[in-house]
Amino acid sequence: MIRRPIVAGQFYPGSPSELEHEVRTYLAQAPRRTEPAAGSTLLAMVPHAGYVYSGRVAGITLGQADLADTILLLGPNHTGMGTPFSVWHEGAWQTPIGTMRIDSVLALALLRSDNRLLADHLGHVREHSLEVVIPFLNVLKGDFSGVPIAVAEHGLAALSGVAASMAGVFKAQGGKVSIVVSSDMSHYVTAEQARERDNMAIEAILRLDPVGLYSIVREAGISMCGVLPMTLGLMIALELGATTARLAAYATSGDATGDDSSVVGYAGVLVE
C-alpha cells in the first residue's frame, strides 16, 4: 500500500530539486552538534504548517536531533476520518524526494500489543500533518523505516494505556526507535497571546509532564492541534527512560508575514 503526497506543491514545493534545497536550507540553520550522533533523541516535536511559516522551526529542531533509523510518527487527525489510533501498517509513504518504508514487523507487534491500536488508512489519506515532516527525515536519514499513527483519542486513560503497551513492544524488541510528533501550537490569536499560551504548554513539556500538558491545554483553551499525539509521545518517552527536554526553536506565522494580529505558533522540542 503506497501513500502518495497530497500537499506537495501547497505546503511545500512539489519539485524534487526545490524541495530538497529548501529542506537543506532549513536544516543548515540548526546549531552544529559537538558530539557524534548516537541515536539518543527519544522524541522530537516539530510543526507541520507550510514551510514558509514553520519550516525554519522544523529544520532547526530536526537538525539537532540524533534520530534512530526506525521512527514512530505520531500526528493529529484533522479530518475526523479513521479510528482513534490509526496505524498505517504496510507498504511505504512517498514524497517528491524519497520514501519512508513502513516497518511492518514493528507495526504488527504494536497492533498485537493493544486492541485500541487499529490498522487503518482512513486517518491518513487526507491528513497532512505527518506528510509535511517526512521530507526532513528523507534528507536526514536517507533510507529509513517508520510507523505512522494518527491520534484522535481524547481519553487520558486510553492514551496512558496505549503508551504503556507501545513502550512494552519497544523494550521487548530491544531496537532503537525515535518518536517524531507533529504539532502546531496556538491558532489564530495575536502573537502576544500565542507566546503566552504556548509557553504554558511548553513548560509542561519541558517538565516531561504529559498529564500536565493535557490538562493545561484543556483548561486554558490552548488550540494546540497535536496535544493528543504529544501527550501519547511523552508518555511513551517516559516509559523508555526520558530524563530531559529542551526547547529547540519557537516562532509564529507573524514572523514570516509581518502580521501579528492573527498567528499560529510553532515550537520545536527535543526529548532525550
Short mmCIF file of C-alpha atoms in Angstrom, two decimals:
data_model
loop_
_atom_site.label_atom_id
_atom_site.label_comp_id
_atom_site.label_asym_id
_atom_site.label_seq_id
_atom_site.Cartn_x
_atom_site.Cartn_y
_atom_site.Cartn_z
CA MET A 1 0.00 0.00 0.00
CA ILE A 2 1.69 3.20 -1.19
CA ARG A 3 0.69 6.60 0.19
CA ARG A 4 1.49 9.36 -2.26
CA PRO A 5 1.80 13.01 -1.20
CA ILE A 6 -1.38 15.09 -1.10
CA VAL A 7 0.01 18.55 -0.20
CA ALA A 8 3.14 18.70 -2.38
CA GLY A 9 3.06 21.99 -4.22
CA GLN A 10 0.92 23.50 -1.46
CA PHE A 11 2.58 23.16 1.94
CA TYR A 12 5.99 22.54 0.40
CA PRO A 13 7.49 22.55 -3.12
CA GLY A 14 6.38 19.80 -5.45
CA SER A 15 9.62 19.95 -7.43
CA PRO A 16 12.17 17.46 -6.04
CA SER A 17 15.11 19.83 -6.55
CA GLU A 18 13.31 22.80 -5.00
CA LEU A 19 12.06 20.72 -2.07
CA GLU A 20 15.46 19.24 -1.26
CA HIS A 21 17.13 22.66 -1.48
CA GLU A 22 14.54 24.22 0.83
CA VAL A 23 14.75 21.42 3.39
CA ARG A 24 18.56 21.52 3.42
CA THR A 25 18.44 25.31 3.87
CA TYR A 26 16.27 24.96 6.96
CA LEU A 27 18.32 22.10 8.40
CA ALA A 28 21.51 24.13 7.91
CA GLN A 29 20.21 26.70 10.38
CA ALA A 30 20.48 24.22 13.26
CA PRO A 31 23.41 24.67 15.64
CA ARG A 32 26.16 22.18 14.95
CA ARG A 33 26.36 19.18 17.28
CA THR A 34 29.60 18.95 19.23
CA GLU A 35 29.29 15.17 19.73
CA PRO A 36 28.74 12.40 17.16
CA ALA A 37 25.17 11.25 16.60
CA ALA A 38 24.28 8.22 18.69
CA GLY A 39 20.55 7.85 18.22
CA SER A 40 19.90 9.43 21.61
CA THR A 41 16.83 11.51 20.75
CA LEU A 42 13.79 9.73 22.15
CA LEU A 43 11.29 12.30 20.88
CA ALA A 44 11.27 15.33 18.63
CA MET A 45 8.20 17.57 18.34
CA VAL A 46 8.02 19.71 15.19
CA PRO A 47 5.32 21.77 13.42
CA HIS A 48 3.51 20.94 10.20
CA ALA A 49 2.40 24.19 8.56
CA GLY A 50 3.51 25.44 5.16
CA TYR A 51 7.28 25.58 5.09
CA VAL A 52 7.33 29.36 4.62
CA TYR A 53 5.81 29.61 8.11
CA SER A 54 7.13 26.64 10.07
CA GLY A 55 9.97 25.15 8.04
CA ARG A 56 12.65 27.01 9.93
CA VAL A 57 11.46 25.69 13.31
CA ALA A 58 11.26 22.14 11.94
CA GLY A 59 14.72 22.40 10.39
CA ILE A 60 16.41 23.87 13.46
CA THR A 61 14.83 21.17 15.64
CA LEU A 62 15.41 18.10 13.50
CA GLY A 63 18.85 19.36 12.50
CA GLN A 64 19.89 18.96 16.15
CA ALA A 65 18.26 15.57 16.68
CA ASP A 66 20.02 12.21 16.92
CA LEU A 67 17.25 10.06 15.49
CA ALA A 68 17.23 6.29 15.29
CA ASP A 69 16.83 4.59 11.92
CA THR A 70 13.30 3.47 12.85
CA ILE A 71 10.85 6.25 13.62
CA LEU A 72 7.42 6.21 15.20
CA LEU A 73 5.48 9.15 13.75
CA LEU A 74 2.58 10.49 15.82
CA GLY A 75 0.32 13.18 14.39
CA PRO A 76 -3.10 14.67 14.97
CA ASN A 77 -6.17 13.79 12.96
CA HIS A 78 -7.57 17.00 11.45
CA THR A 79 -10.10 15.24 9.21
CA GLY A 80 -12.10 13.19 11.71
CA MET A 81 -11.72 10.14 9.46
CA GLY A 82 -10.50 6.79 10.70
CA THR A 83 -10.06 5.37 14.19
CA PRO A 84 -8.81 6.91 17.46
CA PHE A 85 -5.40 5.29 16.88
CA SER A 86 -4.98 4.83 13.12
CA VAL A 87 -1.90 2.74 12.32
CA TRP A 88 -0.56 2.62 8.74
CA HIS A 89 0.93 -0.87 8.92
CA GLU A 90 2.27 -1.81 5.47
CA GLY A 91 3.83 -0.51 2.27
CA ALA A 92 5.53 2.87 2.04
CA TRP A 93 4.97 6.64 2.07
CA GLN A 94 6.38 8.61 -0.83
CA THR A 95 7.46 12.23 -1.00
CA PRO A 96 8.93 14.07 -4.00
CA ILE A 97 12.44 13.37 -2.66
CA GLY A 98 12.24 9.94 -1.10
CA THR A 99 10.38 7.09 0.52
CA MET A 100 9.68 6.00 4.06
CA ARG A 101 9.30 2.24 4.22
CA ILE A 102 6.70 1.07 6.71
CA ASP A 103 8.26 -1.20 9.33
CA SER A 104 5.53 -3.81 9.04
CA VAL A 105 7.10 -6.08 11.65
CA LEU A 106 7.06 -3.31 14.25
CA ALA A 107 3.59 -2.18 13.16
CA LEU A 108 2.21 -5.70 13.57
CA ALA A 109 3.79 -6.02 17.01
CA LEU A 110 2.19 -2.73 18.04
CA LEU A 111 -1.21 -3.81 16.72
CA ARG A 112 -0.98 -7.07 18.65
CA SER A 113 0.05 -5.27 21.84
CA ASP A 114 -3.21 -3.34 22.32
CA ASN A 115 -6.63 -3.77 20.70
CA ARG A 116 -7.13 0.00 20.73
CA LEU A 117 -4.43 0.29 18.06
CA LEU A 118 -6.07 -0.50 14.71
CA ALA A 119 -4.76 -0.91 11.18
CA ASP A 120 -6.44 1.96 9.37
CA HIS A 121 -5.59 4.09 6.34
CA LEU A 122 -8.56 6.46 6.51
CA GLY A 123 -6.98 8.50 9.28
CA HIS A 124 -4.05 9.25 6.95
CA VAL A 125 -5.27 9.54 3.38
CA ARG A 126 -6.27 13.22 3.66
CA GLU A 127 -4.15 14.14 6.68
CA HIS A 128 -1.16 16.42 6.07
CA SER A 129 0.48 16.60 9.49
CA LEU A 130 2.94 13.73 9.10
CA GLU A 131 3.46 14.10 5.36
CA VAL A 132 4.85 17.61 5.84
CA VAL A 133 7.52 16.32 8.25
CA ILE A 134 8.75 13.35 6.22
CA PRO A 135 10.83 15.30 3.62
CA PHE A 136 13.04 16.49 6.51
CA LEU A 137 13.53 12.85 7.51
CA ASN A 138 14.23 11.88 3.88
CA VAL A 139 17.14 14.31 3.84
CA LEU A 140 18.39 13.49 7.34
CA LYS A 141 18.02 9.72 7.32
CA GLY A 142 18.04 8.72 3.65
CA ASP A 143 16.75 5.15 3.69
CA PHE A 144 14.67 4.80 6.84
CA SER A 145 11.60 2.99 8.08
CA GLY A 146 8.74 4.12 10.26
CA VAL A 147 5.26 3.54 11.57
CA PRO A 148 2.81 6.46 11.22
CA ILE A 149 -0.10 6.77 13.67
CA ALA A 150 -2.83 9.40 13.57
CA VAL A 151 -4.04 10.04 17.11
CA ALA A 152 -7.61 11.21 17.78
CA GLU A 153 -8.18 9.62 21.20
CA HIS A 154 -9.23 12.19 23.82
CA GLY A 155 -9.33 9.89 26.84
CA LEU A 156 -6.34 10.28 29.12
CA ALA A 157 -6.66 6.74 30.47
CA ALA A 158 -6.70 5.31 26.94
CA LEU A 159 -3.65 7.38 25.94
CA SER A 160 -1.80 6.17 29.03
CA GLY A 161 -2.73 2.54 28.47
CA VAL A 162 -1.73 2.56 24.81
CA ALA A 163 1.55 4.31 25.69
CA ALA A 164 2.41 1.53 28.15
CA SER A 165 1.58 -1.14 25.55
CA MET A 166 3.68 0.53 22.87
CA ALA A 167 6.62 1.10 25.18
CA GLY A 168 6.49 -2.58 26.11
CA VAL A 169 6.90 -3.51 22.45
CA PHE A 170 9.88 -1.21 22.02
CA LYS A 171 11.55 -2.60 25.13
CA ALA A 172 10.92 -6.20 24.10
CA GLN A 173 12.35 -5.67 20.62
CA GLY A 174 15.45 -4.01 22.01
CA GLY A 175 15.97 -1.89 18.92
CA LYS A 176 16.34 1.85 18.92
CA VAL A 177 13.23 3.78 17.98
CA SER A 178 12.77 7.55 17.95
CA ILE A 179 9.40 9.29 18.16
CA VAL A 180 8.58 12.26 15.95
CA VAL A 181 5.45 14.15 16.97
CA SER A 182 3.81 16.61 14.59
CA SER A 183 2.02 19.55 16.22
CA ASP A 184 1.37 23.24 15.76
CA MET A 185 0.64 25.38 18.80
CA SER A 186 -1.91 28.21 19.29
CA HIS A 187 -4.09 29.10 16.31
CA TYR A 188 -5.48 32.47 15.19
CA VAL A 189 -4.71 34.64 18.19
CA THR A 190 -2.37 37.61 18.48
CA ALA A 191 1.35 36.88 18.58
CA GLU A 192 1.47 38.04 22.20
CA GLN A 193 -1.38 35.72 23.17
CA ALA A 194 0.21 32.83 21.26
CA ARG A 195 3.53 33.20 23.06
CA GLU A 196 1.84 33.48 26.46
CA ARG A 197 -0.41 30.47 25.95
CA ASP A 198 2.16 28.35 24.15
CA ASN A 199 4.65 28.96 26.93
CA MET A 200 2.28 27.29 29.40
CA ALA A 201 2.10 24.18 27.24
CA ILE A 202 5.83 24.21 26.53
CA GLU A 203 6.64 24.46 30.24
CA ALA A 204 4.66 21.26 30.86
CA ILE A 205 6.50 19.52 28.02
CA LEU A 206 9.88 20.62 29.37
CA ARG A 207 8.89 19.21 32.78
CA LEU A 208 8.18 15.91 31.00
CA ASP A 209 4.64 16.13 32.33
CA PRO A 210 2.19 14.66 29.79
CA VAL A 211 -0.80 14.86 32.14
CA GLY A 212 0.08 18.47 32.92
CA LEU A 213 0.30 19.23 29.19
CA TYR A 214 -3.05 17.57 28.50
CA SER A 215 -4.68 19.41 31.41
CA ILE A 216 -3.31 22.92 30.78
CA VAL A 217 -4.24 22.78 27.09
CA ARG A 218 -7.81 21.89 28.02
CA GLU A 219 -8.12 24.27 30.96
CA ALA A 220 -6.54 27.28 29.25
CA GLY A 221 -8.19 26.66 25.90
CA ILE A 222 -4.87 26.41 24.05
CA SER A 223 -5.54 25.45 20.43
CA MET A 224 -2.57 23.09 20.15
CA CYS A 225 -3.70 20.69 17.44
CA GLY A 226 -1.23 17.95 18.35
CA VAL A 227 -1.80 17.82 22.10
CA LEU A 228 -3.12 14.23 21.87
CA PRO A 229 -0.15 12.74 19.95
CA MET A 230 2.25 14.77 22.09
CA THR A 231 0.65 13.51 25.29
CA LEU A 232 0.97 9.96 23.97
CA GLY A 233 4.53 10.56 22.78
CA LEU A 234 5.67 11.97 26.11
CA MET A 235 4.11 9.03 27.94
CA ILE A 236 5.99 6.57 25.73
CA ALA A 237 9.25 8.52 26.08
CA LEU A 238 8.98 8.45 29.87
CA GLU A 239 8.43 4.68 29.79
CA LEU A 240 11.60 4.44 27.70
CA GLY A 241 13.66 6.43 30.20
CA ALA A 242 13.42 10.06 29.09
CA THR A 243 15.11 12.42 31.54
CA THR A 244 15.46 15.80 29.82
CA ALA A 245 13.65 18.04 27.35
CA ARG A 246 14.64 21.31 25.77
CA LEU A 247 13.07 23.91 23.52
CA ALA A 248 14.98 23.96 20.24
CA ALA A 249 13.04 26.71 18.46
CA TYR A 250 9.87 28.80 18.62
CA ALA A 251 8.21 31.13 16.11
CA THR A 252 4.83 32.32 14.95
CA SER A 253 3.46 32.79 11.46
CA GLY A 254 3.69 36.51 12.11
CA ASP A 255 7.48 36.24 11.91
CA ALA A 256 7.03 35.30 8.24
CA THR A 257 4.08 37.54 7.32
CA GLY A 258 4.80 40.58 9.47
CA ASP A 259 1.19 40.46 10.72
CA ASP A 260 0.97 39.72 14.45
CA SER A 261 -2.78 40.24 14.71
CA SER A 262 -3.72 36.62 14.00
CA VAL A 263 -0.99 33.97 14.06
CA VAL A 264 -0.23 30.31 14.53
CA GLY A 265 2.53 29.28 16.94
CA TYR A 266 5.24 26.74 16.16
CA ALA A 267 7.51 25.00 18.68
CA GLY A 268 10.33 22.51 18.28
CA VAL A 269 11.23 20.33 21.27
CA LEU A 270 13.83 17.59 21.78
CA VAL A 271 13.47 14.91 24.46
CA GLU A 272 16.33 12.63 25.48
#
